[in-house]
């Protein structure tokens, strides 16, 4: 029976030690998780700061496209406040800078603006002269009647050449016309043709059997007659609003005024050149944050390894002590582990199980004392299970029992009798405490 209790104490000690080690490792795991989340949060937060600072920086489509900055901005890459209304650009899958705009075109009747939508490729943008160079122009068709037109003015102007604009005529398709005219296919039908003549022609040169439709301002031929195959035509447009030449002359950039709902602009210092990666300051911040988190994680890992090694050393020491006690017991049959534990408790010394937590250490003492009560030589000295439970769940450390390992002489008989009386008093006190609770 004593050997059974001895093995039970050994198993209990081992389980408690492993439990404490597990709790420590769990705490360290929580620390590592928090550090990992801290690192992720740092990267996300820094990324948000980078986005907030760099979202309006100059950019481009691919490596060779024109630089895009205010008043232009890239759709789906930059917010609308990075540019001016009507100056929205896009990038194709081939990294070609595309611009869909209202082409500047007016009719001679009351200078009505005609809504011509055009898709073009942007070749160059000159921010000082406020000029944009376009190619591959594809425009929508002209209206048949000016009276049905209702459009706002384009923010751009087309520089007319010396030839002026065009005059449009509706003519019968059965006639043969001057080679100086051009057929507008999108306005022509099976029984008639709409022709465009240069406005500088004299009235006598216009066909008398045709009906004049209206005059328009000068436009590239692609707007009227479509884009010919392998066309190399370059179109230049200018913008007057927003006016940013004063900023460019001062070596600054232009932007919409902060906290302003209107279209007022202001000059700002030129920001850092855009790069494919993060800016230097942001890169340094991320590196330092990552290094700091790495150091904390390394320290935590070191702490876990050190704690684990300490626990292994404690287990080895306890195992050696138990082996020594078992060997001594086998050789002399006089010393047992419970007896050794009793002597340790009687002298007020700690049991060889080293636990940092004070509450866990008290639990071990309770278990040891309760076990020593239960292995008293005389059954009358042993407490009931109810008293044992009160010992384990009650507050404070239970009273030490009489020494159950003494020789059976008269002195020990007296001690045993006193112990029997004492165990009865012990049970009465625990029962009284339980009933009061």
PDB file of N, CA and C in Angstrom, residues 121-194:
ATOM      1  N   UNK A 121      -5.725  57.755 -77.846  1.00  0.00           N
ATOM      2  CA  UNK A 121      -4.539  57.332 -77.103  1.00  0.00           C
ATOM      3  C   UNK A 121      -3.702  58.562 -76.793  1.00  0.00           C
ATOM      4  N   UNK A 122      -3.223  58.668 -75.575  1.00  0.00           N
ATOM      5  CA  UNK A 122      -2.446  59.826 -75.143  1.00  0.00           C
ATOM      6  C   UNK A 122      -0.959  59.523 -75.361  1.00  0.00           C
ATOM      7  N   UNK A 123      -0.317  60.379 -76.121  1.00  0.00           N
ATOM      8  CA  UNK A 123       1.106  60.208 -76.411  1.00  0.00           C
ATOM      9  C   UNK A 123       1.976  61.045 -75.483  1.00  0.00           C
ATOM     10  N   UNK A 124       1.612  62.300 -75.294  1.00  0.00           N
ATOM     11  CA  UNK A 124       2.395  63.208 -74.460  1.00  0.00           C
ATOM     12  C   UNK A 124       1.465  64.164 -73.730  1.00  0.00           C
ATOM     13  N   UNK A 125       1.927  64.638 -72.575  1.00  0.00           N
ATOM     14  CA  UNK A 125       1.213  65.683 -71.827  1.00  0.00           C
ATOM     15  C   UNK A 125       2.235  66.725 -71.414  1.00  0.00           C
ATOM     16  N   UNK A 126       2.038  67.958 -71.906  1.00  0.00           N
ATOM     17  CA  UNK A 126       2.916  69.075 -71.556  1.00  0.00           C
ATOM     18  C   UNK A 126       2.179  69.938 -70.538  1.00  0.00           C
ATOM     19  N   UNK A 127       2.598  69.857 -69.272  1.00  0.00           N
ATOM     20  CA  UNK A 127       1.878  70.554 -68.210  1.00  0.00           C
ATOM     21  C   UNK A 127       2.201  72.043 -68.182  1.00  0.00           C
ATOM     22  N   UNK A 128       3.334  72.436 -68.696  1.00  0.00           N
ATOM     23  CA  UNK A 128       3.664  73.862 -68.713  1.00  0.00           C
ATOM     24  C   UNK A 128       2.843  74.610 -69.756  1.00  0.00           C
ATOM     25  N   UNK A 129       2.754  74.038 -70.973  1.00  0.00           N
ATOM     26  CA  UNK A 129       1.957  74.684 -72.019  1.00  0.00           C
ATOM     27  C   UNK A 129       0.499  74.256 -71.968  1.00  0.00           C
ATOM     28  N   UNK A 130       0.172  73.301 -71.080  1.00  0.00           N
ATOM     29  CA  UNK A 130      -1.185  72.765 -70.928  1.00  0.00           C
ATOM     30  C   UNK A 130      -1.704  72.237 -72.271  1.00  0.00           C
ATOM     31  N   UNK A 131      -0.886  71.352 -72.858  1.00  0.00           N
ATOM     32  CA  UNK A 131      -1.202  70.747 -74.150  1.00  0.00           C
ATOM     33  C   UNK A 131      -1.095  69.235 -74.027  1.00  0.00           C
ATOM     34  N   UNK A 132      -2.001  68.528 -74.716  1.00  0.00           N
ATOM     35  CA  UNK A 132      -1.987  67.076 -74.722  1.00  0.00           C
ATOM     36  C   UNK A 132      -1.936  66.588 -76.163  1.00  0.00           C
ATOM     37  N   UNK A 133      -1.046  65.638 -76.426  1.00  0.00           N
ATOM     38  CA  UNK A 133      -0.865  65.088 -77.769  1.00  0.00           C
ATOM     39  C   UNK A 133      -1.569  63.739 -77.851  1.00  0.00           C
ATOM     40  N   UNK A 134      -2.468  63.595 -78.892  1.00  0.00           N
ATOM     41  CA  UNK A 134      -3.316  62.417 -79.005  1.00  0.00           C
ATOM     42  C   UNK A 134      -3.094  61.720 -80.341  1.00  0.00           C
ATOM     43  N   UNK A 135      -3.497  60.432 -80.386  1.00  0.00           N
ATOM     44  CA  UNK A 135      -3.452  59.651 -81.624  1.00  0.00           C
ATOM     45  C   UNK A 135      -4.564  58.613 -81.587  1.00  0.00           C
ATOM     46  N   UNK A 136      -4.739  57.893 -82.711  1.00  0.00           N
ATOM     47  CA  UNK A 136      -5.745  56.829 -82.813  1.00  0.00           C
ATOM     48  C   UNK A 136      -7.131  57.332 -82.430  1.00  0.00           C
ATOM     49  N   UNK A 137      -7.515  58.444 -83.021  1.00  0.00           N
ATOM     50  CA  UNK A 137      -8.786  59.084 -82.658  1.00  0.00           C
ATOM     51  C   UNK A 137      -9.966  58.325 -83.258  1.00  0.00           C
ATOM     52  N   UNK A 138     -10.933  57.970 -82.420  1.00  0.00           N
ATOM     53  CA  UNK A 138     -12.180  57.340 -82.852  1.00  0.00           C
ATOM     54  C   UNK A 138     -13.325  58.138 -82.248  1.00  0.00           C
ATOM     55  N   UNK A 139     -14.114  58.787 -83.133  1.00  0.00           N
ATOM     56  CA  UNK A 139     -15.145  59.710 -82.662  1.00  0.00           C
ATOM     57  C   UNK A 139     -16.534  59.210 -83.037  1.00  0.00           C
ATOM     58  N   UNK A 140     -17.535  59.681 -82.281  1.00  0.00           N
ATOM     59  CA  UNK A 140     -18.926  59.377 -82.604  1.00  0.00           C
ATOM     60  C   UNK A 140     -19.392  60.243 -83.774  1.00  0.00           C
ATOM     61  N   UNK A 141     -20.586  59.958 -84.295  1.00  0.00           N
ATOM     62  CA  UNK A 141     -21.084  60.644 -85.487  1.00  0.00           C
ATOM     63  C   UNK A 141     -21.679  62.006 -85.133  1.00  0.00           C
ATOM     64  N   UNK A 142     -21.659  62.893 -86.110  1.00  0.00           N
ATOM     65  CA  UNK A 142     -22.267  64.218 -85.943  1.00  0.00           C
ATOM     66  C   UNK A 142     -23.789  64.103 -85.899  1.00  0.00           C
ATOM     67  N   UNK A 143     -24.474  65.046 -85.261  1.00  0.00           N
ATOM     68  CA  UNK A 143     -25.945  65.025 -85.255  1.00  0.00           C
ATOM     69  C   UNK A 143     -26.502  65.448 -86.614  1.00  0.00           C
ATOM     70  N   UNK A 144     -27.705  65.002 -86.920  1.00  0.00           N
ATOM     71  CA  UNK A 144     -28.331  65.370 -88.195  1.00  0.00           C
ATOM     72  C   UNK A 144     -28.899  66.780 -88.137  1.00  0.00           C
ATOM     73  N   UNK A 145     -29.350  67.183 -86.957  1.00  0.00           N
ATOM     74  CA  UNK A 145     -29.934  68.517 -86.811  1.00  0.00           C
ATOM     75  C   UNK A 145     -29.341  69.200 -85.586  1.00  0.00           C
ATOM     76  N   UNK A 146     -29.019  70.481 -85.758  1.00  0.00           N
ATOM     77  CA  UNK A 146     -28.430  71.243 -84.657  1.00  0.00           C
ATOM     78  C   UNK A 146     -29.475  71.585 -83.604  1.00  0.00           C
ATOM     79  N   UNK A 147     -30.741  71.697 -84.003  1.00  0.00           N
ATOM     80  CA  UNK A 147     -31.791  72.109 -83.056  1.00  0.00           C
ATOM     81  C   UNK A 147     -31.978  71.084 -81.941  1.00  0.00           C
ATOM     82  N   UNK A 148     -31.564  69.845 -82.187  1.00  0.00           N
ATOM     83  CA  UNK A 148     -31.730  68.795 -81.175  1.00  0.00           C
ATOM     84  C   UNK A 148     -30.518  68.651 -80.254  1.00  0.00           C
ATOM     85  N   UNK A 149     -29.546  69.554 -80.460  1.00  0.00           N
ATOM     86  CA  UNK A 149     -28.298  69.438 -79.708  1.00  0.00           C
ATOM     87  C   UNK A 149     -28.398  70.188 -78.389  1.00  0.00           C
ATOM     88  N   UNK A 150     -27.962  69.545 -77.312  1.00  0.00           N
ATOM     89  CA  UNK A 150     -27.898  70.202 -76.001  1.00  0.00           C
ATOM     90  C   UNK A 150     -26.695  69.619 -75.268  1.00  0.00           C
ATOM     91  N   UNK A 151     -25.604  70.355 -75.265  1.00  0.00           N
ATOM     92  CA  UNK A 151     -24.368  69.824 -74.694  1.00  0.00           C
ATOM     93  C   UNK A 151     -23.589  70.930 -74.009  1.00  0.00           C
ATOM     94  N   UNK A 152     -22.820  70.543 -73.010  1.00  0.00           N
ATOM     95  CA  UNK A 152     -21.927  71.488 -72.345  1.00  0.00           C
ATOM     96  C   UNK A 152     -20.624  71.567 -73.111  1.00  0.00           C
ATOM     97  N   UNK A 153     -19.887  72.633 -72.889  1.00  0.00           N
ATOM     98  CA  UNK A 153     -18.644  72.854 -73.614  1.00  0.00           C
ATOM     99  C   UNK A 153     -17.568  71.881 -73.137  1.00  0.00           C
ATOM    100  N   UNK A 154     -16.702  71.508 -74.059  1.00  0.00           N
ATOM    101  CA  UNK A 154     -15.578  70.654 -73.714  1.00  0.00           C
ATOM    102  C   UNK A 154     -14.520  71.483 -72.980  1.00  0.00           C
ATOM    103  N   UNK A 155     -13.813  70.873 -72.004  1.00  0.00           N
ATOM    104  CA  UNK A 155     -12.749  71.618 -71.320  1.00  0.00           C
ATOM    105  C   UNK A 155     -11.525  71.838 -72.205  1.00  0.00           C
ATOM    106  N   UNK A 156     -11.526  71.281 -73.425  1.00  0.00           N
ATOM    107  CA  UNK A 156     -10.388  71.386 -74.328  1.00  0.00           C
ATOM    108  C   UNK A 156     -10.744  72.209 -75.566  1.00  0.00           C
ATOM    109  N   UNK A 157      -9.730  72.723 -76.206  1.00  0.00           N
ATOM    110  CA  UNK A 157      -9.890  73.439 -77.479  1.00  0.00           C
ATOM    111  C   UNK A 157      -8.956  72.819 -78.501  1.00  0.00           C
ATOM    112  N   UNK A 158      -9.444  72.804 -79.750  1.00  0.00           N
ATOM    113  CA  UNK A 158      -8.649  72.260 -80.854  1.00  0.00           C
ATOM    114  C   UNK A 158      -8.075  73.428 -81.638  1.00  0.00           C
ATOM    115  N   UNK A 159      -6.757  73.419 -81.862  1.00  0.00           N
ATOM    116  CA  UNK A 159      -6.123  74.513 -82.596  1.00  0.00           C
ATOM    117  C   UNK A 159      -6.469  74.406 -84.077  1.00  0.00           C
ATOM    118  N   UNK A 160      -7.311  75.307 -84.612  1.00  0.00           N
ATOM    119  CA  UNK A 160      -7.698  75.223 -86.029  1.00  0.00           C
ATOM    120  C   UNK A 160      -6.518  75.593 -86.929  1.00  0.00           C
ATOM    121  N   UNK A 161      -6.491  74.952 -88.080  1.00  0.00           N
ATOM    122  CA  UNK A 161      -5.445  75.318 -89.031  1.00  0.00           C
ATOM    123  C   UNK A 161      -5.927  76.464 -89.923  1.00  0.00           C
ATOM    124  N   UNK A 162      -5.154  76.777 -90.914  1.00  0.00           N
ATOM    125  CA  UNK A 162      -5.463  77.942 -91.763  1.00  0.00           C
ATOM    126  C   UNK A 162      -6.668  77.726 -92.650  1.00  0.00           C
ATOM    127  N   UNK A 163      -7.151  76.481 -92.719  1.00  0.00           N
ATOM    128  CA  UNK A 163      -8.262  76.204 -93.642  1.00  0.00           C
ATOM    129  C   UNK A 163      -9.631  76.478 -93.025  1.00  0.00           C
ATOM    130  N   UNK A 164      -9.722  76.734 -91.734  1.00  0.00           N
ATOM    131  CA  UNK A 164     -11.018  76.987 -91.127  1.00  0.00           C
ATOM    132  C   UNK A 164     -11.787  75.708 -90.911  1.00  0.00           C
ATOM    133  N   UNK A 165     -13.162  75.832 -90.874  1.00  0.00           N
ATOM    134  CA  UNK A 165     -14.001  74.683 -90.578  1.00  0.00           C
ATOM    135  C   UNK A 165     -14.543  74.011 -91.829  1.00  0.00           C
ATOM    136  N   UNK A 166     -15.726  73.351 -91.644  1.00  0.00           N
ATOM    137  CA  UNK A 166     -16.376  72.626 -92.733  1.00  0.00           C
ATOM    138  C   UNK A 166     -17.827  73.071 -92.866  1.00  0.00           C
ATOM    139  N   UNK A 167     -18.360  72.875 -94.084  1.00  0.00           N
ATOM    140  CA  UNK A 167     -19.781  73.072 -94.353  1.00  0.00           C
ATOM    141  C   UNK A 167     -20.358  71.745 -94.812  1.00  0.00           C
ATOM    142  N   UNK A 168     -21.473  71.327 -94.197  1.00  0.00           N
ATOM    143  CA  UNK A 168     -22.082  70.043 -94.491  1.00  0.00           C
ATOM    144  C   UNK A 168     -23.268  70.230 -95.434  1.00  0.00           C
ATOM    145  N   UNK A 169     -23.367  69.354 -96.470  1.00  0.00           N
ATOM    146  CA  UNK A 169     -24.455  69.377 -97.442  1.00  0.00           C
ATOM    147  C   UNK A 169     -25.087  67.998 -97.528  1.00  0.00           C
ATOM    148  N   UNK A 170     -26.412  68.002 -97.720  1.00  0.00           N
ATOM    149  CA  UNK A 170     -27.177  66.786 -97.987  1.00  0.00           C
ATOM    150  C   UNK A 170     -27.478  66.755 -99.479  1.00  0.00           C
ATOM    151  N   UNK A 171     -26.916  65.768-100.192  1.00  0.00           N
ATOM    152  CA  UNK A 171     -26.993  65.746-101.650  1.00  0.00           C
ATOM    153  C   UNK A 171     -27.567  64.421-102.142  1.00  0.00           C
ATOM    154  N   UNK A 172     -28.111  64.449-103.382  1.00  0.00           N
ATOM    155  CA  UNK A 172     -28.612  63.240-104.009  1.00  0.00           C
ATOM    156  C   UNK A 172     -27.430  62.361-104.388  1.00  0.00           C
ATOM    157  N   UNK A 173     -27.569  61.064-104.185  1.00  0.00           N
ATOM    158  CA  UNK A 173     -26.464  60.158-104.457  1.00  0.00           C
ATOM    159  C   UNK A 173     -26.299  59.863-105.943  1.00  0.00           C
ATOM    160  N   UNK A 174     -27.229  60.350-106.815  1.00  0.00           N
ATOM    161  CA  UNK A 174     -27.137  60.085-108.245  1.00  0.00           C
ATOM    162  C   UNK A 174     -26.175  61.032-108.946  1.00  0.00           C
ATOM    163  N   UNK A 175     -25.758  62.036-108.271  1.00  0.00           N
ATOM    164  CA  UNK A 175     -24.876  63.031-108.882  1.00  0.00           C
ATOM    165  C   UNK A 175     -23.412  62.690-108.619  1.00  0.00           C
ATOM    166  N   UNK A 176     -22.559  63.300-109.447  1.00  0.00           N
ATOM    167  CA  UNK A 176     -21.124  63.193-109.240  1.00  0.00           C
ATOM    168  C   UNK A 176     -20.640  64.506-108.680  1.00  0.00           C
ATOM    169  N   UNK A 177     -19.807  64.423-107.600  1.00  0.00           N
ATOM    170  CA  UNK A 177     -19.439  65.639-106.887  1.00  0.00           C
ATOM    171  C   UNK A 177     -17.937  65.876-106.966  1.00  0.00           C
ATOM    172  N   UNK A 178     -17.577  67.078-106.558  1.00  0.00           N
ATOM    173  CA  UNK A 178     -16.173  67.484-106.620  1.00  0.00           C
ATOM    174  C   UNK A 178     -15.332  66.604-105.707  1.00  0.00           C
ATOM    175  N   UNK A 179     -14.136  66.360-106.158  1.00  0.00           N
ATOM    176  CA  UNK A 179     -13.218  65.555-105.347  1.00  0.00           C
ATOM    177  C   UNK A 179     -12.768  66.289-104.094  1.00  0.00           C
ATOM    178  N   UNK A 180     -13.052  67.580-104.035  1.00  0.00           N
ATOM    179  CA  UNK A 180     -12.662  68.355-102.845  1.00  0.00           C
ATOM    180  C   UNK A 180     -13.569  68.086-101.663  1.00  0.00           C
ATOM    181  N   UNK A 181     -14.664  67.409-101.875  1.00  0.00           N
ATOM    182  CA  UNK A 181     -15.584  67.096-100.784  1.00  0.00           C
ATOM    183  C   UNK A 181     -15.286  65.710-100.249  1.00  0.00           C
ATOM    184  N   UNK A 182     -15.795  65.457 -99.072  1.00  0.00           N
ATOM    185  CA  UNK A 182     -15.628  64.153 -98.446  1.00  0.00           C
ATOM    186  C   UNK A 182     -16.960  63.629 -97.964  1.00  0.00           C
ATOM    187  N   UNK A 183     -17.199  62.353 -98.126  1.00  0.00           N
ATOM    188  CA  UNK A 183     -18.466  61.735 -97.736  1.00  0.00           C
ATOM    189  C   UNK A 183     -18.413  61.347 -96.266  1.00  0.00           C
ATOM    190  N   UNK A 184     -19.439  61.777 -95.536  1.00  0.00           N
ATOM    191  CA  UNK A 184     -19.564  61.405 -94.124  1.00  0.00           C
ATOM    192  C   UNK A 184     -20.440  60.168 -94.065  1.00  0.00           C
ATOM    193  N   UNK A 185     -19.840  59.017 -93.909  1.00  0.00           N
ATOM    194  CA  UNK A 185     -20.547  57.748 -94.033  1.00  0.00           C
ATOM    195  C   UNK A 185     -21.620  57.554 -92.972  1.00  0.00           C
ATOM    196  N   UNK A 186     -21.349  57.983 -91.755  1.00  0.00           N
ATOM    197  CA  UNK A 186     -22.308  57.726 -90.681  1.00  0.00           C
ATOM    198  C   UNK A 186     -23.587  58.547 -90.831  1.00  0.00           C
ATOM    199  N   UNK A 187     -23.560  59.641 -91.624  1.00  0.00           N
ATOM    200  CA  UNK A 187     -24.749  60.467 -91.847  1.00  0.00           C
ATOM    201  C   UNK A 187     -25.426  60.172 -93.191  1.00  0.00           C
ATOM    202  N   UNK A 188     -24.737  59.486 -94.075  1.00  0.00           N
ATOM    203  CA  UNK A 188     -25.281  59.215 -95.420  1.00  0.00           C
ATOM    204  C   UNK A 188     -26.204  58.008 -95.392  1.00  0.00           C
ATOM    205  N   UNK A 189     -27.131  57.971 -96.395  1.00  0.00           N
ATOM    206  CA  UNK A 189     -28.079  56.873 -96.525  1.00  0.00           C
ATOM    207  C   UNK A 189     -28.017  56.268 -97.906  1.00  0.00           C
ATOM    208  N   UNK A 190     -28.897  55.287 -98.193  1.00  0.00           N
ATOM    209  CA  UNK A 190     -28.866  54.637 -99.508  1.00  0.00           C
ATOM    210  C   UNK A 190     -29.261  55.563-100.656  1.00  0.00           C
ATOM    211  N   UNK A 191     -30.058  56.602-100.414  1.00  0.00           N
ATOM    212  CA  UNK A 191     -30.523  57.491-101.480  1.00  0.00           C
ATOM    213  C   UNK A 191     -29.967  58.910-101.380  1.00  0.00           C
ATOM    214  N   UNK A 192     -29.093  59.130-100.447  1.00  0.00           N
ATOM    215  CA  UNK A 192     -28.499  60.461-100.315  1.00  0.00           C
ATOM    216  C   UNK A 192     -27.132  60.343 -99.665  1.00  0.00           C
ATOM    217  N   UNK A 193     -26.369  61.405 -99.794  1.00  0.00           N
ATOM    218  CA  UNK A 193     -25.046  61.457 -99.194  1.00  0.00           C
ATOM    219  C   UNK A 193     -24.881  62.782 -98.477  1.00  0.00           C
ATOM    220  N   UNK A 194     -24.198  62.728 -97.354  1.00  0.00           N
ATOM    221  CA  UNK A 194     -23.849  63.958 -96.638  1.00  0.00           C
ATOM    222  C   UNK A 194     -22.368  64.204 -96.890  1.00  0.00           C
TER     223      UNK A 194
END
